[in-house]
Coordinates of C-alpha atoms and ligand atoms in Angstrom, one line a residue:
M1 CA 104.1 31.5 22.3
R2 CA 105.1 34.9 21.1
L3 CA 108.8 35.1 20.4
D4 CA 109.3 38.1 22.7
R5 CA 108.1 36.0 25.6
F6 CA 111.3 33.9 25.3
L7 CA 113.8 35.6 27.6
T8 CA 116.2 32.8 28.6
V9 CA 117.5 29.5 27.3
D10 CA 115.4 27.8 29.9
D11 CA 112.3 29.4 28.3
F12 CA 113.1 27.6 25.1
K13 CA 113.8 24.4 26.9
R14 CA 110.5 24.3 28.6
V15 CA 108.6 24.8 25.3
A16 CA 110.8 22.4 23.4
E17 CA 110.0 19.8 26.0
R18 CA 106.3 20.2 25.2
R19 CA 106.7 20.2 21.5
V20 CA 109.4 17.7 20.7
P21 CA 109.0 13.9 21.2
R22 CA 110.5 12.9 24.5
M23 CA 113.1 10.6 22.8
F24 CA 114.6 13.5 20.9
F25 CA 114.2 16.2 23.5
Q26 CA 116.0 13.9 26.0
Y27 CA 118.7 13.0 23.5
A28 CA 119.6 16.7 23.6
D29 CA 119.0 17.1 27.3
S30 CA 121.3 14.3 28.5
G31 CA 124.8 13.7 29.7
A32 CA 126.8 10.5 30.2
Y33 CA 126.1 8.4 33.3
T34 CA 125.5 10.5 36.4
E35 CA 125.4 13.7 34.3
G36 CA 127.9 15.2 36.7
T37 CA 130.0 16.8 34.1
Y38 CA 127.0 17.9 32.2
R39 CA 125.9 19.9 35.3
A40 CA 129.4 21.1 36.2
N41 CA 129.8 22.7 32.8
S42 CA 127.2 25.3 33.5
D43 CA 127.5 25.4 37.3
D44 CA 131.2 26.3 37.1
F45 CA 130.4 29.3 35.0
A46 CA 128.5 30.6 38.1
A47 CA 131.7 30.4 40.1
I48 CA 133.3 33.0 37.9
H49 CA 132.5 36.6 38.5
L50 CA 132.5 39.5 36.1
Q51 CA 134.3 42.6 37.3
Q52 CA 131.9 45.5 37.7
R53 CA 133.7 48.8 36.9
V54 CA 132.0 52.2 36.9
G55 CA 132.7 55.8 35.9
R56 CA 133.5 55.0 32.3
H57 CA 132.1 56.2 29.0
I58 CA 130.3 53.2 27.6
T59 CA 128.1 54.7 24.9
T60 CA 129.5 52.7 22.0
R61 CA 130.1 49.0 22.5
N62 CA 131.5 46.3 20.2
L63 CA 130.9 42.5 20.3
A64 CA 132.2 41.9 16.8
T65 CA 135.4 40.0 16.2
T66 CA 136.8 37.4 13.9
M67 CA 137.0 33.6 13.9
L68 CA 139.6 32.0 11.7
G69 CA 139.9 35.3 10.0
Q70 CA 136.2 35.6 9.2
P71 CA 134.2 38.5 10.7
V72 CA 131.5 37.5 13.2
T73 CA 129.0 39.8 14.9
M74 CA 129.7 38.2 18.2
P75 CA 132.2 35.6 19.5
L76 CA 129.9 32.6 19.2
G77 CA 129.1 29.8 16.8
L78 CA 126.6 26.9 16.6
A79 CA 128.2 23.7 17.7
P80 CA 127.8 20.4 15.8
T81 CA 124.9 18.5 17.3
G82 CA 123.6 15.1 16.1
A83 CA 120.2 14.8 14.6
A84 CA 119.2 18.5 14.9
G85 CA 116.7 17.8 12.2
M86 CA 114.7 15.7 14.7
Q87 CA 114.2 18.6 17.1
S88 CA 112.5 20.4 14.2
A89 CA 111.9 19.4 10.6
E90 CA 114.9 20.5 8.5
G91 CA 116.4 21.8 11.7
E92 CA 120.0 22.0 10.4
M93 CA 118.9 24.1 7.4
K94 CA 116.8 26.4 9.7
A95 CA 119.7 26.9 12.2
A96 CA 122.3 27.5 9.4
R97 CA 120.0 30.1 7.9
A98 CA 119.6 31.8 11.2
A99 CA 123.3 31.8 11.9
D100 CA 124.1 33.1 8.4
R101 CA 121.6 36.0 8.8
F102 CA 123.0 36.8 12.2
G103 CA 126.6 36.6 11.1
V104 CA 128.0 33.7 13.1
P105 CA 129.3 30.3 11.9
F106 CA 127.1 27.2 11.9
T107 CA 128.8 23.8 12.3
L108 CA 127.1 20.8 10.7
S109 CA 127.5 17.5 12.4
T110 CA 128.5 14.3 10.5
V111 CA 125.4 12.7 12.1
S112 CA 123.0 15.4 10.9
I113 CA 119.7 14.8 9.3
C114 CA 120.1 17.2 6.4
S115 CA 123.1 16.5 4.3
L116 CA 126.1 18.8 4.1
E117 CA 125.3 19.7 0.5
D118 CA 121.7 20.7 1.4
V119 CA 122.8 22.8 4.4
A120 CA 125.7 24.5 2.5
A121 CA 123.2 25.5 -0.2
V122 CA 121.1 27.6 2.2
S123 CA 123.9 29.6 3.7
K124 CA 125.8 32.4 2.0
R125 CA 128.4 32.3 4.8
P126 CA 130.3 29.0 4.3
I127 CA 129.3 26.5 7.0
W128 CA 131.8 24.6 9.1
F129 CA 131.7 20.8 8.9
Q130 CA 132.3 18.5 11.9
L131 CA 134.0 15.2 11.0
Y132 CA 133.6 11.9 12.8
V133 CA 136.4 9.7 11.5
R134 CA 134.7 6.4 10.6
R135 CA 136.4 3.0 10.5
D136 CA 135.7 3.0 6.8
R137 CA 138.5 5.4 5.8
E138 CA 137.3 5.4 2.1
F139 CA 134.0 6.7 3.3
T140 CA 135.7 9.2 5.6
G141 CA 137.9 10.5 2.8
R142 CA 134.9 10.9 0.5
L143 CA 133.1 12.8 3.3
I144 CA 136.1 15.2 3.6
D145 CA 136.1 15.7 -0.2
R146 CA 132.3 16.5 -0.1
A147 CA 133.0 19.1 2.7
R148 CA 135.7 20.7 0.5
V149 CA 133.5 20.7 -2.6
A150 CA 130.6 22.2 -0.7
G151 CA 132.9 25.0 0.3
C152 CA 133.0 24.4 4.0
A153 CA 135.1 27.0 5.7
A154 CA 136.6 24.7 8.3
L155 CA 136.8 21.0 9.2
V156 CA 136.1 20.3 12.8
V157 CA 137.6 16.9 13.8
T158 CA 136.0 15.5 17.0
M159 CA 138.6 13.6 19.0
D160 CA 136.6 12.9 22.2
C161 CA 134.1 10.5 20.8
Q162 CA 135.9 7.3 19.6
H163 CA 133.0 5.5 21.3
Y164 CA 130.0 6.9 22.9
G165 CA 129.5 7.6 26.6
Q166 CA 126.3 6.0 27.8
R167 CA 123.4 8.3 28.3
H168 CA 120.8 6.5 30.4
K169 CA 117.9 8.5 29.0
D170 CA 118.6 7.3 25.5
V171 CA 118.7 3.6 26.6
R172 CA 115.5 4.0 28.6
N173 CA 113.8 5.7 25.6
G174 CA 114.9 3.0 23.2
L175 CA 116.7 5.5 21.0
K176 CA 118.1 3.5 18.2
V177 CA 119.0 3.8 14.5
P178 CA 116.9 3.1 12.5
L179 CA 114.1 4.5 14.6
K180 CA 111.6 2.0 16.0
F181 CA 108.1 3.2 16.0
T182 CA 107.2 1.9 19.4
P183 CA 103.6 2.2 20.7
R184 CA 104.8 5.0 23.1
F185 CA 106.4 6.9 20.2
V186 CA 103.3 6.6 18.0
A187 CA 101.1 7.7 21.0
E188 CA 103.2 10.8 21.4
M189 CA 102.6 11.8 17.9
A190 CA 99.0 12.4 18.8
I191 CA 99.9 14.9 21.4
K192 CA 102.7 16.5 19.4
P193 CA 100.9 16.9 16.1
R194 CA 102.8 20.0 15.0
W195 CA 106.1 18.1 15.1
A196 CA 104.5 15.0 13.5
L197 CA 103.0 17.0 10.6
S198 CA 106.2 18.9 9.8
M199 CA 108.1 15.7 9.8
L200 CA 105.7 14.2 7.3
R201 CA 106.1 17.2 5.0
T202 CA 109.9 16.9 4.7
R203 CA 112.0 14.4 2.9
H204 CA 114.8 14.9 5.5
R205 CA 114.2 12.1 7.9
T206 CA 117.4 10.0 7.8
F207 CA 121.1 10.6 8.2
G208 CA 121.7 12.8 5.2
N209 CA 125.5 12.5 5.1
F210 CA 125.3 8.7 5.0
A211 CA 122.1 7.8 3.1
G212 CA 123.1 7.0 -0.5
H213 CA 126.8 7.4 0.2
V214 CA 127.6 3.9 1.5
P215 CA 128.0 1.4 -1.3
G216 CA 126.1 -1.8 -0.6
A217 CA 123.8 -0.2 2.1
A218 CA 120.7 0.4 0.1
T219 CA 118.1 -0.1 2.9
A220 CA 117.7 1.7 6.2
A221 CA 118.5 -1.5 8.0
A222 CA 121.7 -2.1 6.0
L223 CA 122.8 1.4 6.6
A224 CA 122.1 1.1 10.3
A225 CA 124.1 -2.1 10.5
W226 CA 127.0 -0.4 8.7
M227 CA 126.8 2.7 10.9
S228 CA 126.8 0.6 14.1
E229 CA 130.3 -0.8 13.2
Q230 CA 132.0 2.5 12.4
D231 CA 133.5 3.6 15.7
D232 CA 137.2 4.1 15.0
L233 CA 139.1 3.3 18.2
T234 CA 142.4 3.7 16.4
L235 CA 142.0 7.4 15.7
N236 CA 145.1 9.2 16.8
W237 CA 147.1 12.4 16.3
Q238 CA 148.8 11.1 13.2
D239 CA 145.5 10.9 11.5
L240 CA 145.1 14.7 11.6
L241 CA 147.9 15.0 9.1
W242 CA 146.1 13.2 6.2
I243 CA 142.8 14.7 7.2
K244 CA 144.2 18.2 7.0
K245 CA 145.9 17.5 3.7
R246 CA 142.8 15.9 2.2
F247 CA 140.6 18.8 3.2
G248 CA 143.1 21.5 2.3
G249 CA 141.5 24.2 4.5
P250 CA 141.5 25.2 8.2
L251 CA 141.5 22.3 10.7
V252 CA 139.8 22.7 14.0
V253 CA 140.4 20.0 16.6
K254 CA 137.5 19.5 19.0
G255 CA 137.5 17.7 22.4
I256 CA 140.6 19.2 24.0
L257 CA 140.5 19.2 27.8
H258 CA 144.2 18.8 28.7
P259 CA 147.0 21.2 28.0
D260 CA 149.3 18.5 26.6
D261 CA 146.5 17.5 24.1
A262 CA 146.3 21.1 23.0
R263 CA 150.0 21.0 22.2
E264 CA 149.6 17.7 20.3
A265 CA 146.8 19.1 18.3
I266 CA 148.9 22.2 17.3
A267 CA 151.9 20.0 16.5
H268 CA 149.6 18.0 14.1
G269 CA 148.3 20.9 12.2
A270 CA 145.4 22.3 14.2
D271 CA 144.5 25.9 13.1
A272 CA 142.2 26.2 16.1
I273 CA 141.1 24.0 19.0
I274 CA 137.8 23.6 20.8
V275 CA 138.0 23.1 24.5
S276 CA 135.2 20.6 24.9
N277 CA 133.9 17.7 26.9
H278 CA 131.1 17.1 24.4
G279 CA 128.6 18.8 26.6
G280 CA 129.2 16.3 29.4
R281 CA 128.0 13.5 27.0
Q282 CA 131.2 11.5 26.9
L283 CA 133.6 11.1 29.9
D284 CA 131.4 11.6 33.0
G285 CA 133.6 13.0 35.8
A286 CA 135.7 15.0 33.4
L287 CA 136.6 18.6 34.3
S288 CA 134.2 21.3 33.2
T289 CA 135.5 23.2 30.2
I290 CA 135.5 26.6 31.8
R291 CA 137.8 25.2 34.5
A292 CA 140.0 23.5 32.0
L293 CA 140.3 26.6 29.8
P294 CA 143.0 28.7 31.7
R295 CA 145.7 26.0 31.7
I296 CA 145.0 25.3 28.0
V297 CA 145.3 29.0 27.2
D298 CA 148.7 29.1 29.0
A299 CA 149.9 26.0 27.1
V300 CA 148.8 27.3 23.7
G301 CA 150.5 30.7 24.3
G302 CA 148.7 32.4 21.4
Q303 CA 149.7 29.8 18.7
C304 CA 146.1 29.3 17.6
E305 CA 142.6 30.4 18.3
I306 CA 140.9 28.6 21.2
Y307 CA 137.2 28.1 21.3
L308 CA 135.1 26.6 24.1
D309 CA 131.8 24.8 24.2
S310 CA 129.8 22.9 26.9
G311 CA 127.8 24.8 29.4
V312 CA 127.4 28.2 27.8
R313 CA 123.9 29.4 28.6
S314 CA 124.0 33.2 28.4
G315 CA 125.8 36.2 27.0
H316 CA 127.4 36.5 30.4
D317 CA 128.9 33.1 30.1
M318 CA 130.2 34.1 26.6
L319 CA 132.0 37.1 28.1
K320 CA 133.5 34.9 31.0
A321 CA 135.0 32.5 28.5
V322 CA 136.4 35.3 26.3
A323 CA 137.9 37.0 29.4
L324 CA 139.6 33.7 30.3
G325 CA 141.2 33.5 26.8
A326 CA 138.7 31.9 24.5
R327 CA 138.4 33.6 21.1
A328 CA 134.7 32.5 21.0
V329 CA 132.3 30.0 22.3
F330 CA 130.0 27.4 20.7
I331 CA 126.5 26.5 21.9
G332 CA 124.7 23.3 21.2
R333 CA 121.7 22.5 23.4
P334 CA 120.6 26.2 23.6
F335 CA 120.0 26.3 19.9
L336 CA 118.4 22.8 19.8
Y337 CA 115.9 24.0 22.4
A338 CA 115.3 27.2 20.4
L339 CA 114.7 25.1 17.3
G340 CA 112.4 22.7 19.0
A341 CA 110.4 25.5 20.6
A342 CA 110.1 27.9 17.7
G343 CA 112.1 26.7 14.6
E344 CA 114.3 29.2 12.7
P345 CA 112.8 32.4 14.3
G346 CA 113.5 30.7 17.6
V347 CA 117.2 30.4 16.8
T348 CA 117.3 34.1 15.7
R349 CA 115.5 35.1 18.9
L350 CA 118.1 33.1 20.9
F351 CA 121.0 35.0 19.1
E352 CA 119.3 38.3 19.9
I353 CA 118.9 37.4 23.6
L354 CA 122.6 36.3 23.9
R355 CA 123.7 39.5 22.1
A356 CA 121.6 41.7 24.3
E357 CA 122.9 40.0 27.5
A358 CA 126.5 40.3 26.4
D359 CA 126.1 43.9 25.3
S360 CA 124.5 44.9 28.6
A361 CA 127.0 43.0 30.7
L362 CA 129.9 44.5 28.7
G363 CA 128.7 48.0 29.5
L364 CA 128.1 47.3 33.2
M365 CA 131.6 45.9 33.4
G366 CA 132.8 49.3 32.2
E367 CA 134.1 47.8 29.0
T368 CA 133.4 48.8 25.4
D369 CA 135.0 46.1 23.3
V370 CA 134.8 42.3 23.6
N371 CA 138.3 42.1 22.1
T372 CA 139.9 43.8 25.1
L373 CA 138.5 41.6 27.8
G374 CA 141.1 39.6 29.7
A375 CA 142.1 38.4 33.2
H376 CA 141.3 41.9 34.5
S377 CA 137.6 41.3 33.6
V378 CA 136.9 38.4 35.9
E379 CA 137.4 37.1 39.4
M380 CA 137.4 33.5 40.3
G381 CA 135.3 32.7 43.4
G382 CA 133.1 30.2 45.0
Ligands
GLV1 C1 126.8 13.0 19.2 O1 127.8 13.5 18.9 C2 126.2 13.0 20.5 O2 126.8 13.6 21.4 O3 125.2 12.4 20.7

């Protein structure tokens, strides 16, 4: 499919579904339990209306801003997503390169396929690194050191994932680490040859931040056994203090959905927070992020930058979140679909679509600068 035929996130999603093995496509396209929060995240954007204002000079428009002091061409970053390198071979490196060229931050997940060193090496703009605190604090400390040495611009600590919310699709698909080559999976390779061939051609097929970094776990099975015991249910606010000290750079706290937790994060050193419910993949029944945002903005009172993820599917959504007080948004699934559908050029095309949508909407709102959006730019409605 020609790139200019992709016009929406759903266009990428449809093609990704055809190209990517069902197990990995559905890993991205899934929420916890009933998927109610997953759906609410985007549905609730639709309940917010952009103010249409006319009679204004809108020839020159600006979407550029800064995130943690770094210039960005629009208020958006790529969210950390597990196993992006299974949507497309070397997916993390492809997405990081696309983000670098476009001028927005890329956040690498702890559970990525390509390692943080490999991804940092392909991006001139320092990448951000997302940290899952593991029960093995020695390992966790070394991972933080590696992020620092690789020059990561921010450490994004995920707080809403001490253990995983169940995603029924993953259970039904038998998604497990290490991957079991079930007859169904092998049969799928025959109808998804492009994916299968590209995976055969790369050496990046395992969890790059773990493989070779866990003493005593030399085989895939040993590593999987170690990884399966690493959820840290003790993770608490105090931990942010040593994490921040060890990293020595900006700390971003991800998974905030309550105003009091925003205050805690700031009190424990957060330089920015991400209002997130993990794309509806964790606590099913939790509030959508766009509905949670205004109260958190009030609680933070300008003390740090606030980002939002979960549910953003268009440039219009990006403007809605910014108008309600987010400095920027992060997208996860949209870029995974773009990767799965069309690799690195797909991610670039997605950025172009989002930028064009936001630029058009800004003008039709009678606005010329994304930095001056605010409560006056939106109206809440049903
Ligand atoms: C990992 O963070 C996931 O949501 O699957």
